[in-house]
């Protein structure tokens, strides 16, 4: 079985995207990949030209044109909250098992065989407290940075997920903005737990956020945290220094 | 041969006299003789535009440490190419010695799809190929059995067969290159009471002439050598070669017991066979 790899990015994330695509090319056996679909929510022509140097890349047009994007600003929300919807769009002609990964991730080890061996209709990423700052309050049981739609039974799940996002409150009890995508995913997992086969994959393995990651981590997620708030700092963090040198030279 | 060949390498013989460059030069001369040669180009000079312009050629890719990542990606995507491997560029640290049984953890593997998409990945010996095969498990990995020398070089080895100036000492290569392990080799000789002298020359023929005067060569290494050339050079000179057998790939080849003229003749035949195989692999 071959998988599509799906991500969404705008120009603000172009450095992340170059590392993401570079690491897929370096680490993942392309025999197991059908296409790498990048939903374009505002990439420059230069970035698109760069990406098209790589095999199996397909740039998917969208009607979004966003700029980066501070966490939780309107453009960031448009990007993040459109991911699942844009993935659904990629199924319009034909369903292909699809692995959705945030573009601020770096592949450090091939994970396709692991995904392939899991008997499930969907594989969401299960939140893990490892790597989060002390006192961090989780707003969801799952994280939307990695998600596998393994069979077509995932389609109603994803539709439900996209419909759930606007129902989640935008502000926490302290008045601060809170994310909506991951809580919506968690709610949808609860709703579908007896309807389809769901396998929770540990965030430490598949979207690791720890500064000193364990050897079993297969994907690093360079999400913003209290130490690395800007894109520049997120890319410059020590755990990805070798990847940065190799892919952003 | 029908399609013309572009030969890609970090350095060529006129720029450096390393084993890879000397070996590559024999292959380049062969392509020239067969009128299959288009041109050679240093990896650092290759651009994506150059690749796009030359997609009708076959790319013969030797050492590619200086090839840009985008060029690697584009060649993988569009070009017909053969990788002529001189070490272990599928490993981020470029040396499998750090891993038990030379089995590299997946996270240390790089360039995976560059190797996968090649028409062939040519290794220099059976052991070299086995390390590639065990780690990458690809069907396009093949091997020749030895490095290559030109007819002029082989004539030199013939002339030096019975050197009258045999010193009852072992030679140790005097090199500032840490990969050559000069300091470690000296310590090894001293710990084992092996009488030795340091030898060096920037001129290849002079270096071989100097080496021929010794009883043997002590060679220490810290990685599984795909050949190494000096092992065969010592054997062709009929002198001893002392090293760590488990790290010397050619020591696991059937012909390694040969020496002197018999080894020279064997090397000549292996070269002819290897060049025919390379020609076939390029055109498959």
PDB file of N, CA, C and O in Angstrom, chain B residues 26 102 108-109 169-171 218 233 253 270:
ATOM      1  N   UNK B  26      40.870   6.098 -14.041  1.00  0.00           N
ATOM      2  CA  UNK B  26      40.911   4.925 -14.925  1.00  0.00           C
ATOM      3  C   UNK B  26      39.559   4.765 -15.638  1.00  0.00           C
ATOM      4  O   UNK B  26      39.503   4.477 -16.835  1.00  0.00           O
ATOM      5  N   UNK B 102      28.161  -3.376  11.739  1.00  0.00           N
ATOM      6  CA  UNK B 102      28.003  -2.352  10.693  1.00  0.00           C
ATOM      7  C   UNK B 102      26.531  -2.132  10.319  1.00  0.00           C
ATOM      8  O   UNK B 102      26.225  -1.701   9.202  1.00  0.00           O
ATOM      9  N   UNK B 108      20.118   7.154  11.316  1.00  0.00           N
ATOM     10  CA  UNK B 108      21.400   7.641  10.815  1.00  0.00           C
ATOM     11  C   UNK B 108      21.514   7.527   9.292  1.00  0.00           C
ATOM     12  O   UNK B 108      22.519   7.925   8.713  1.00  0.00           O
ATOM     13  N   UNK B 109      20.497   6.962   8.683  1.00  0.00           N
ATOM     14  CA  UNK B 109      20.550   6.786   7.228  1.00  0.00           C
ATOM     15  C   UNK B 109      20.094   8.069   6.519  1.00  0.00           C
ATOM     16  O   UNK B 109      19.093   8.668   6.895  1.00  0.00           O
ATOM     17  N   UNK B 169      62.551  -3.400   7.224  1.00  0.00           N
ATOM     18  CA  UNK B 169      61.674  -2.543   8.038  1.00  0.00           C
ATOM     19  C   UNK B 169      60.286  -2.521   7.418  1.00  0.00           C
ATOM     20  O   UNK B 169      60.125  -2.819   6.231  1.00  0.00           O
ATOM     21  N   UNK B 170      59.322  -2.131   8.222  1.00  0.00           N
ATOM     22  CA  UNK B 170      57.973  -1.929   7.680  1.00  0.00           C
ATOM     23  C   UNK B 170      57.745  -0.428   7.431  1.00  0.00           C
ATOM     24  O   UNK B 170      58.253   0.404   8.189  1.00  0.00           O
ATOM     25  N   UNK B 171      57.008  -0.159   6.403  1.00  0.00           N
ATOM     26  CA  UNK B 171      56.677   1.235   6.088  1.00  0.00           C
ATOM     27  C   UNK B 171      55.381   1.620   6.786  1.00  0.00           C
ATOM     28  O   UNK B 171      54.464   0.803   6.919  1.00  0.00           O
ATOM     29  N   UNK B 218      52.564  -1.433   7.220  1.00  0.00           N
ATOM     30  CA  UNK B 218      51.638  -1.536   8.366  1.00  0.00           C
ATOM     31  C   UNK B 218      50.543  -0.502   8.125  1.00  0.00           C
ATOM     32  O   UNK B 218      50.843   0.682   7.904  1.00  0.00           O
ATOM     33  N   UNK B 233      48.299  -2.555  -3.623  1.00  0.00           N
ATOM     34  CA  UNK B 233      49.600  -2.052  -4.083  1.00  0.00           C
ATOM     35  C   UNK B 233      50.741  -2.801  -3.397  1.00  0.00           C
ATOM     36  O   UNK B 233      51.726  -3.194  -4.036  1.00  0.00           O
ATOM     37  N   UNK B 253      38.302 -11.094  -0.470  1.00  0.00           N
ATOM     38  CA  UNK B 253      38.139 -11.516  -1.863  1.00  0.00           C
ATOM     39  C   UNK B 253      39.012 -12.748  -2.111  1.00  0.00           C
ATOM     40  O   UNK B 253      40.078 -12.910  -1.493  1.00  0.00           O
ATOM     41  N   UNK B 270      40.773  -8.114 -13.671  1.00  0.00           N
ATOM     42  CA  UNK B 270      39.603  -7.613 -12.918  1.00  0.00           C
ATOM     43  C   UNK B 270      39.188  -6.242 -13.431  1.00  0.00           C
ATOM     44  O   UNK B 270      38.000  -5.923 -13.507  1.00  0.00           O
TER      45      UNK B 270
END
